[in-house]
Coordinates of C-alpha atoms and ligand atoms in Angstrom, one line a residue:
M673 CA 103.4 92.9 66.2
A674 CA 104.1 91.4 62.6
S675 CA 103.7 87.7 62.3
N676 CA 106.4 85.9 60.2
S677 CA 106.9 82.7 58.2
F678 CA 108.2 80.9 61.3
T679 CA 105.5 81.6 63.8
S680 CA 103.1 80.2 61.1
S681 CA 105.1 76.9 60.9
S682 CA 103.0 74.0 61.7
R683 CA 105.8 72.4 64.0
T684 CA 105.0 72.1 67.7
C685 CA 107.2 73.8 70.1
L686 CA 107.7 73.6 73.7
A687 CA 109.7 76.5 75.4
V688 CA 111.7 75.7 78.6
V689 CA 112.2 79.1 80.4
L690 CA 114.8 79.0 83.0
A691 CA 114.1 81.5 85.8
A692 CA 115.6 79.9 88.9
G693 CA 118.5 82.4 89.0
E694 CA 119.0 84.0 92.6
G695 CA 120.3 87.3 91.0
T696 CA 122.4 88.2 94.2
R697 CA 124.1 91.0 92.5
M698 CA 120.6 92.9 92.2
K699 CA 120.9 93.1 96.0
S700 CA 117.3 92.9 95.9
A701 CA 114.7 91.2 98.4
K702 CA 112.9 90.0 95.0
P703 CA 114.3 87.5 92.5
K704 CA 115.9 88.8 89.5
V705 CA 113.4 87.6 86.9
L706 CA 110.5 89.9 88.4
H707 CA 112.7 93.2 88.1
E708 CA 110.4 95.2 85.6
V709 CA 111.5 96.7 82.0
A710 CA 108.9 99.2 80.8
G711 CA 106.4 98.2 83.4
R712 CA 106.8 94.2 82.8
S713 CA 108.9 91.8 84.7
M714 CA 111.7 90.4 82.7
V715 CA 110.5 87.0 82.8
G716 CA 107.2 88.2 81.6
H717 CA 108.8 89.9 78.4
V718 CA 110.6 86.7 77.5
L719 CA 107.4 84.6 77.9
A720 CA 105.3 87.0 75.8
A721 CA 108.0 86.8 73.2
V722 CA 108.0 82.9 73.2
A723 CA 104.2 82.8 73.1
E724 CA 104.3 85.2 70.1
A725 CA 106.7 82.9 68.5
G726 CA 104.2 80.4 68.5
A727 CA 105.4 78.1 71.5
G728 CA 102.3 76.1 72.3
R729 CA 103.6 75.0 75.5
V730 CA 105.6 76.5 77.8
A731 CA 107.6 75.2 81.1
V732 CA 109.1 77.8 83.6
V733 CA 111.9 76.5 85.8
V734 CA 111.9 78.1 89.2
G735 CA 113.9 78.0 92.2
P736 CA 112.6 76.3 95.5
G737 CA 109.9 78.3 96.8
R738 CA 109.5 81.0 94.1
D739 CA 105.5 81.0 94.1
D740 CA 106.0 84.6 93.2
V741 CA 108.0 83.7 90.1
A742 CA 105.3 81.0 89.3
R743 CA 102.3 83.4 89.5
E744 CA 103.9 86.1 87.5
A745 CA 104.7 83.3 84.9
Q746 CA 101.2 82.1 85.0
R747 CA 99.7 85.8 84.6
V748 CA 101.4 86.0 81.4
I749 CA 100.8 82.6 80.3
P750 CA 98.1 81.0 82.2
H751 CA 98.8 77.5 80.9
A752 CA 102.4 77.6 81.9
S753 CA 103.5 74.5 83.6
I754 CA 105.9 75.2 86.6
F755 CA 108.9 73.1 87.5
T756 CA 111.0 73.5 90.4
Q757 CA 115.2 73.3 90.2
R758 CA 115.9 72.2 93.8
D759 CA 119.8 72.6 93.8
R760 CA 121.4 75.2 91.3
L761 CA 123.5 72.6 89.4
G762 CA 124.1 74.4 86.0
T763 CA 121.5 75.2 83.0
A764 CA 121.4 71.9 81.6
H765 CA 120.3 70.7 85.0
A766 CA 117.8 73.7 85.1
V767 CA 116.2 72.3 81.7
L768 CA 116.2 68.8 83.0
S769 CA 114.0 70.2 86.0
A770 CA 111.3 69.9 83.2
R771 CA 112.0 66.5 82.3
D772 CA 108.3 65.7 82.6
A773 CA 107.6 68.4 79.7
L774 CA 110.5 67.2 77.6
A775 CA 109.1 63.7 77.7
N776 CA 105.9 64.9 75.8
P777 CA 106.7 64.5 72.0
V778 CA 107.3 67.8 70.4
D779 CA 108.8 68.9 67.4
D780 CA 110.9 71.7 68.4
V781 CA 112.3 72.5 72.2
V782 CA 113.6 76.3 72.8
V783 CA 115.4 77.3 75.9
A784 CA 115.4 80.8 77.1
F785 CA 116.9 82.8 79.9
G786 CA 114.4 84.6 82.3
D787 CA 117.1 87.7 82.5
T788 CA 117.0 88.1 78.7
P789 CA 114.0 90.5 78.2
L790 CA 114.9 92.1 75.1
M791 CA 114.7 88.8 72.7
R792 CA 112.3 89.2 69.8
A793 CA 109.7 86.8 69.0
E794 CA 111.0 86.6 65.5
T795 CA 114.3 85.7 66.7
F796 CA 113.0 82.4 68.4
G797 CA 111.3 81.8 65.0
R798 CA 114.6 82.3 63.2
L799 CA 116.2 79.9 65.7
R800 CA 113.8 77.1 65.3
A801 CA 114.3 77.2 61.3
P802 CA 117.5 75.0 61.2
L803 CA 115.5 72.1 63.2
A804 CA 113.2 72.2 60.4
D805 CA 116.1 71.4 57.9
G806 CA 117.4 68.5 60.1
A807 CA 119.8 70.2 62.8
A808 CA 119.4 68.5 66.1
V809 CA 120.8 71.7 68.1
A810 CA 120.5 75.8 67.1
V811 CA 122.3 78.3 68.8
L812 CA 121.9 82.0 68.8
G813 CA 124.8 83.7 68.7
F814 CA 125.9 87.5 68.6
E815 CA 129.2 89.6 68.0
A816 CA 130.3 90.6 71.5
A817 CA 132.2 94.0 72.0
D818 CA 133.5 92.6 75.0
P819 CA 133.3 88.7 75.2
T820 CA 134.6 88.3 78.8
G821 CA 132.4 86.0 80.6
Y822 CA 130.4 84.9 77.7
G823 CA 130.5 81.2 76.3
R824 CA 132.4 81.1 73.0
L825 CA 131.2 79.7 69.7
L826 CA 133.7 77.3 68.1
Q827 CA 133.5 76.5 64.7
Q828 CA 135.5 74.2 62.2
G829 CA 134.6 74.2 58.5
G830 CA 131.7 76.4 59.3
R831 CA 130.3 74.0 61.4
L832 CA 129.3 74.7 65.1
V833 CA 131.4 72.0 66.9
A834 CA 131.4 73.2 70.9
I835 CA 130.7 76.0 73.3
R836 CA 133.5 76.9 75.5
E837 CA 132.6 78.5 78.6
H838 CA 134.8 81.5 79.4
R839 CA 136.4 80.1 82.6
D840 CA 137.1 76.7 80.6
A841 CA 138.5 78.4 77.4
S842 CA 142.0 78.3 76.3
E843 CA 143.7 81.7 74.9
A844 CA 142.9 81.1 71.5
E845 CA 139.4 80.3 72.4
R846 CA 139.0 83.3 74.4
A847 CA 140.1 85.3 71.3
V848 CA 137.0 84.2 69.3
T849 CA 134.3 86.9 69.5
L850 CA 131.0 85.2 68.4
C851 CA 129.5 84.3 71.7
N852 CA 126.6 82.2 72.9
A853 CA 123.6 84.4 73.7
G854 CA 122.1 81.6 75.9
L855 CA 119.0 80.7 73.5
M856 CA 119.1 77.3 71.9
A857 CA 116.9 75.3 70.1
L858 CA 116.9 71.5 69.9
R859 CA 115.2 68.7 68.0
G860 CA 112.3 67.5 70.1
D861 CA 112.7 63.7 69.4
V862 CA 116.5 63.9 70.6
A863 CA 116.5 66.7 73.3
L864 CA 116.1 64.6 76.3
T865 CA 119.0 61.9 75.3
I866 CA 121.5 65.0 74.3
L867 CA 120.5 66.6 77.6
E868 CA 120.9 63.3 79.8
R869 CA 124.3 62.8 78.2
I870 CA 125.6 66.3 79.5
R871 CA 128.4 65.6 82.4
N872 CA 129.7 68.3 84.9
D873 CA 133.4 67.9 84.1
N874 CA 134.4 71.7 83.9
A875 CA 135.6 74.6 85.9
K876 CA 132.6 75.2 87.8
G877 CA 131.5 71.4 88.1
E878 CA 128.0 72.4 86.6
Y879 CA 126.0 70.6 84.0
Y880 CA 126.3 73.1 80.9
L881 CA 123.6 73.5 78.5
T882 CA 126.1 74.9 76.1
D883 CA 127.5 71.0 76.0
A884 CA 124.8 69.8 74.2
V885 CA 126.3 71.0 71.1
E886 CA 129.5 68.5 71.7
V887 CA 127.2 65.9 72.8
A888 CA 124.9 66.3 69.4
I889 CA 128.3 66.4 67.3
A890 CA 129.5 63.1 69.0
M891 CA 126.2 61.6 68.3
G892 CA 126.6 62.4 64.6
Y893 CA 123.8 65.2 64.5
G894 CA 123.8 68.5 62.9
T895 CA 124.2 71.9 64.3
A896 CA 123.5 75.4 63.5
V897 CA 124.4 78.9 64.5
V898 CA 121.9 81.9 64.0
T899 CA 123.0 85.3 64.9
A900 CA 121.4 88.3 66.5
P901 CA 122.4 92.0 67.3
E902 CA 124.0 92.2 70.9
E903 CA 121.4 94.9 71.9
E904 CA 118.8 92.1 71.9
V905 CA 120.5 89.6 73.7
Q906 CA 122.0 91.4 76.8
G907 CA 121.1 89.8 80.0
V908 CA 120.8 91.7 83.4
N909 CA 122.9 90.8 86.3
D910 CA 122.9 93.9 88.0
R911 CA 121.0 97.3 88.4
A912 CA 123.2 99.1 86.0
Q913 CA 122.5 96.2 83.2
L914 CA 118.9 96.8 84.2
A915 CA 119.1 100.5 83.4
V916 CA 120.9 99.8 80.0
V917 CA 118.2 97.2 78.9
E918 CA 115.3 99.8 80.1
R919 CA 117.2 102.3 77.9
D920 CA 117.5 100.4 75.1
L921 CA 113.8 99.1 74.9
Q922 CA 112.6 102.7 75.7
N923 CA 114.3 103.5 72.6
R924 CA 112.5 100.8 70.6
L925 CA 109.5 101.5 71.9
R926 CA 109.7 105.2 70.8
S927 CA 111.1 104.3 67.4
A928 CA 108.0 102.0 67.0
A929 CA 105.6 105.0 68.2
M930 CA 107.0 107.3 65.7
A931 CA 106.9 104.7 62.9
E932 CA 103.2 104.4 63.8
G933 CA 102.7 107.9 63.0
V934 CA 102.9 109.3 66.6
T935 CA 104.7 112.7 67.0
L936 CA 107.0 112.7 70.1
I937 CA 108.5 116.4 70.2
A938 CA 111.3 115.1 72.4
P939 CA 111.3 111.1 72.4
E940 CA 114.2 110.6 74.7
T941 CA 112.2 112.3 77.3
V942 CA 109.0 110.3 77.1
Y943 CA 108.5 106.9 78.9
F944 CA 106.4 104.0 77.6
S945 CA 105.0 100.7 79.1
H946 CA 105.3 97.7 77.0
D947 CA 101.7 97.9 76.2
T948 CA 101.3 101.5 75.3
R949 CA 99.0 101.9 72.3
I950 CA 98.8 105.4 70.9
G951 CA 96.8 106.2 67.5
R952 CA 98.4 108.1 64.6
D953 CA 98.7 112.0 64.5
T954 CA 98.7 112.0 68.4
V955 CA 101.3 114.6 69.7
V956 CA 103.1 113.5 73.0
E957 CA 104.9 116.5 74.3
P958 CA 108.1 116.3 76.2
H959 CA 108.4 114.5 79.8
V960 CA 105.3 112.2 79.6
V961 CA 105.4 108.9 81.5
F962 CA 102.9 106.2 80.3
G963 CA 102.5 103.5 82.8
P964 CA 101.1 99.9 82.0
G965 CA 97.8 99.8 80.7
V966 CA 97.3 103.1 78.4
Q967 CA 95.6 103.4 75.1
V968 CA 95.4 106.7 73.5
G969 CA 93.2 107.3 70.2
E970 CA 94.2 109.3 67.1
D971 CA 94.6 113.0 67.0
A972 CA 94.9 113.8 70.4
V973 CA 97.2 115.5 72.5
V974 CA 99.3 114.7 75.6
H975 CA 100.9 117.8 76.9
A976 CA 104.1 118.1 78.6
F977 CA 104.7 116.6 82.3
S978 CA 101.5 114.2 82.0
H979 CA 101.6 110.9 84.0
L980 CA 99.0 108.2 82.7
E981 CA 98.7 104.6 84.0
G982 CA 95.5 102.3 83.4
A983 CA 94.0 104.9 81.2
L984 CA 91.9 105.3 77.9
V985 CA 91.9 108.4 76.2
A986 CA 89.8 108.8 72.8
S987 CA 90.6 110.3 69.7
K988 CA 90.8 114.1 69.6
A989 CA 91.0 114.4 73.6
S990 CA 93.6 116.6 75.3
V991 CA 95.7 115.8 78.4
G992 CA 97.8 118.1 80.3
P993 CA 100.0 120.0 80.9
F994 CA 100.8 118.3 84.4
A995 CA 97.7 115.9 84.4
R996 CA 97.5 112.7 86.2
L997 CA 95.2 110.1 84.9
R998 CA 95.2 107.0 87.2
P999 CA 93.8 103.4 86.4
G1000 CA 90.3 103.5 85.3
A1001 CA 90.3 107.2 83.7
N1002 CA 88.3 106.8 80.6
L1003 CA 88.1 110.1 78.4
G1004 CA 85.6 110.4 75.6
P1005 CA 86.4 111.8 72.2
G1006 CA 87.5 115.5 72.1
A1007 CA 87.3 115.5 76.1
K1008 CA 89.6 117.8 77.8
V1009 CA 91.8 117.3 81.2
G1010 CA 93.8 120.2 81.9
N1011 CA 96.6 121.4 84.3
F1012 CA 97.2 119.8 87.7
V1013 CA 93.7 117.6 87.4
E1014 CA 93.7 114.0 88.7
I1015 CA 91.4 111.6 87.3
K1016 CA 90.9 107.9 88.8
N1017 CA 88.2 105.6 88.0
A1018 CA 86.3 107.8 86.3
E1019 CA 84.4 108.5 82.7
L1020 CA 84.2 111.5 80.9
G1021 CA 81.9 112.0 78.0
A1022 CA 82.6 113.3 74.4
G1023 CA 83.5 116.9 74.7
A1024 CA 83.7 117.1 78.6
K1025 CA 86.2 119.5 80.2
V1026 CA 88.0 119.4 83.1
S1027 CA 90.4 122.4 82.7
H1028 CA 92.2 123.1 86.0
L1029 CA 93.0 121.9 89.4
T1030 CA 90.4 119.0 89.9
Y1031 CA 90.2 115.9 91.5
L1032 CA 87.6 113.4 90.0
G1033 CA 87.7 110.0 91.4
D1034 CA 84.7 107.2 90.8
A1035 CA 82.8 109.5 88.9
T1036 CA 80.8 109.5 85.6
V1037 CA 80.7 112.7 83.7
G1038 CA 78.3 113.2 80.8
A1039 CA 79.1 114.7 77.5
E1040 CA 79.7 118.2 77.0
A1041 CA 79.8 118.7 81.2
N1042 CA 82.2 121.6 82.4
I1043 CA 83.9 121.0 85.6
G1044 CA 85.1 124.2 87.2
A1045 CA 88.5 124.8 88.5
G1046 CA 89.1 123.3 92.0
T1047 CA 86.2 120.8 91.9
I1048 CA 86.8 117.9 94.1
T1049 CA 84.8 114.4 94.3
C1050 CA 84.7 113.5 97.9
N1051 CA 84.6 109.6 97.1
Y1052 CA 86.1 108.2 100.2
D1053 CA 84.8 108.4 104.1
G1054 CA 87.6 106.4 105.2
F1055 CA 86.0 103.4 104.8
A1056 CA 84.3 102.9 101.4
K1057 CA 84.2 104.7 98.2
Y1058 CA 81.2 106.2 96.5
R1059 CA 80.3 107.5 93.2
T1060 CA 79.4 110.7 91.8
V1061 CA 77.2 111.2 88.7
I1062 CA 77.1 114.2 86.7
G1063 CA 75.0 114.5 83.9
E1064 CA 75.2 115.8 80.2
G1065 CA 76.0 119.2 79.7
A1066 CA 75.8 120.1 83.7
F1067 CA 78.2 123.0 84.4
V1068 CA 79.8 122.7 88.3
G1069 CA 81.1 125.8 89.4
S1070 CA 84.6 126.5 90.5
N1071 CA 85.7 125.2 94.1
S1072 CA 82.9 122.9 94.6
A1073 CA 82.9 119.7 96.8
L1074 CA 80.8 116.8 95.5
V1075 CA 80.1 114.6 98.5
A1076 CA 79.5 111.1 96.9
P1077 CA 77.1 109.3 96.7
V1078 CA 75.4 112.1 94.5
T1079 CA 74.0 112.9 91.3
I1080 CA 74.0 116.3 89.5
G1081 CA 71.3 116.2 86.8
A1082 CA 71.8 116.7 83.1
G1083 CA 72.0 120.4 82.3
A1084 CA 72.1 121.2 86.1
F1085 CA 74.1 124.5 87.6
V1086 CA 76.1 124.0 90.7
G1087 CA 77.0 127.4 92.3
S1088 CA 80.7 127.9 92.8
G1089 CA 82.0 127.2 96.0
S1090 CA 79.2 124.5 97.0
V1091 CA 79.5 121.7 99.0
V1092 CA 77.0 119.3 97.3
T1093 CA 75.5 116.5 99.6
D1094 CA 72.1 115.8 97.9
D1095 CA 70.9 115.1 94.5
V1096 CA 70.3 118.0 92.0
P1097 CA 67.6 117.6 89.4
E1098 CA 68.1 118.2 85.9
D1099 CA 68.3 121.9 84.6
A1100 CA 68.1 122.9 88.2
L1101 CA 70.4 125.2 90.2
A1102 CA 72.2 124.1 93.5
V1103 CA 73.8 126.8 95.5
A1104 CA 75.1 125.0 98.8
R1105 CA 77.2 127.6 100.7
G1106 CA 76.6 130.6 102.9
R1107 CA 74.6 133.5 101.3
Q1108 CA 76.7 136.6 100.9
T1109 CA 75.7 140.0 102.9
V1110 CA 77.2 143.3 101.9
K1111 CA 77.7 146.1 104.4
E1112 CA 77.8 149.6 102.8
G1113 CA 80.9 151.5 104.0
W1114 CA 81.8 149.2 106.5
A1115 CA 85.1 149.0 105.5
K1116 CA 85.8 152.8 105.6
D1117 CA 84.3 152.9 108.9
F1118 CA 86.3 150.2 110.0
R1119 CA 89.5 151.7 109.2
E1120 CA 88.7 155.2 110.7
R1121 CA 87.7 153.6 113.9
S1122 CA 90.9 151.6 113.9
L1123 CA 93.0 154.6 113.3
A1124 CA 91.5 156.6 115.8
A1125 CA 92.1 153.8 118.7
K1126 CA 95.8 153.5 117.5
N1127 CA 96.5 157.2 117.5
K1128 CA 95.0 157.5 121.4
R1129 CA 98.0 155.2 122.6
Ligands
UD1_2585 C1 125.3 81.3 80.2 C2 125.8 80.6 79.2 C3 126.9 81.1 78.5 C4 126.3 82.3 77.7 C5 125.6 83.4 78.5 C6 124.8 84.5 77.9 C7 125.7 77.9 80.3 C8 126.5 77.1 80.6 N1 126.5 79.2 79.8 O1 126.2 81.7 81.2 O2 127.5 80.3 77.5 O3 127.2 83.2 77.0 O4 124.7 82.7 79.6 O5 124.3 85.3 78.9 O6 124.5 78.0 79.9 N2 119.9 79.0 85.6 C9 119.2 78.2 86.5 N3 119.9 77.1 87.5 C10 120.9 76.9 87.1 C11 121.9 78.0 86.3 C12 121.5 78.7 85.9 O7 117.9 78.3 86.3 O8 121.4 76.0 87.9 C13 119.3 80.2 85.0 C14 119.6 81.4 85.4 O9 118.6 81.9 86.3 C15 119.8 82.4 84.2 C16 120.2 81.2 83.2 O10 119.9 80.2 83.7 O11 118.6 82.9 83.6 C17 121.8 81.6 82.7 O12 122.5 81.3 84.0 P1 123.9 82.0 84.4 O13 124.5 81.3 85.6 O14 123.6 83.5 84.5 O15 124.9 81.8 83.3 P2 126.1 82.4 82.5 O16 127.3 82.5 83.5 O17 125.6 84.0 82.3
CA2586 CA1 123.6 85.4 82.9

């Protein structure tokens, strides 16, 4: 992604990501922030964005006993420090749970919510900019189509003076449509002082982070508003909102792929993961799903109804239609994987062809080898997995079972219908099936005998 003038700023930054929400409206056994969008947890998206925006230090606030959230956070940012908010007493209270992180000197503190996964790194950068110009608090605002439920940004003479939570707002204040997105930046030298002055005298009896604005004004500090499109700041509280966020992120990923020179014949039917990488001039046909960890080179084709996950596809390779590439599939340049083929943890050399109805698991296939229809690697005996090695230019006849561990030498032939249990030397022919016998006239005799017997009854 493009870097920008803000991320290259020399100011140090601590990001505090709030992920202590219960998310009861998700009706889920797992915490809300671990629900996934485009193949990555919501909190993972937020953390990746703050890291990209140049936050050198990251603190994540989790609920009591939420080791799963802590693990996910440290998977995305290994050096993230984890803090537990014991009682859920509000957003300011949540930020103060990371008091030890805030006590360490830093130029900028950015607070983000773990359930707002579409926030762009560039926006975090824009939000920090007013701090460099002296503001103590900068708030991210957006024009809400329906402001119900959001905190309203109250301005006087073009200056942000307060944020009023919906349930605390007067009729006049509720008419304001400029709303709080939930993202806030505070100057590091005053952040702790401001947060500690916040009281819980409101309708919910909670410590509101939003009150940082009024506290800052009372202390004589400057405040600022930075705006972002609503699409970017929408939060997820239930499964319907999760689906909306998924749709919007998919549209972003589709546009980005096309902008990079990828042809999507029917973009609305192609599903990407956050980390899908596709080279230019590659064509992706309708109804293709990319799970996490897929890279496709240039000028390749992914035909309709294919499912790829954890797979590498080199330039000029061809996949599908109806192909399944599972983790560890690695297709060399110009390799071909055709219809109803499943590949798992297997490498295909340049120009290798696996055109129809095949399962290759735990295998290495040399360049230009040809794997006939219906070939199966028998890689699993119920206890362990074994490898199949097929040399360059080998030809495996249709409907063969290769019982691993087994090696087919370069240039060797396997007769179709073989069950191969022993290694095949280079350039040899292996036939491992019953030999065909032919009985001249047998069928005719059989019919005549059978007919005569039937007529006698
Ligand atoms: C919050 C804002 C509101 C804004 C809206 C945007 C406050 C007081 N209000 O309201 O102005 O318009 O977001 O979506 O900040 N959390 C904790 N611990 C707590 C409370 C909350 O970790 O004790 C976390 C939640 O997990 C969530 C985030 O903070 O990620 C926001 O809390 P939530 O209760 O959803 O705030 P809203 O009512 O949506
Ligand atoms: Ca919320």
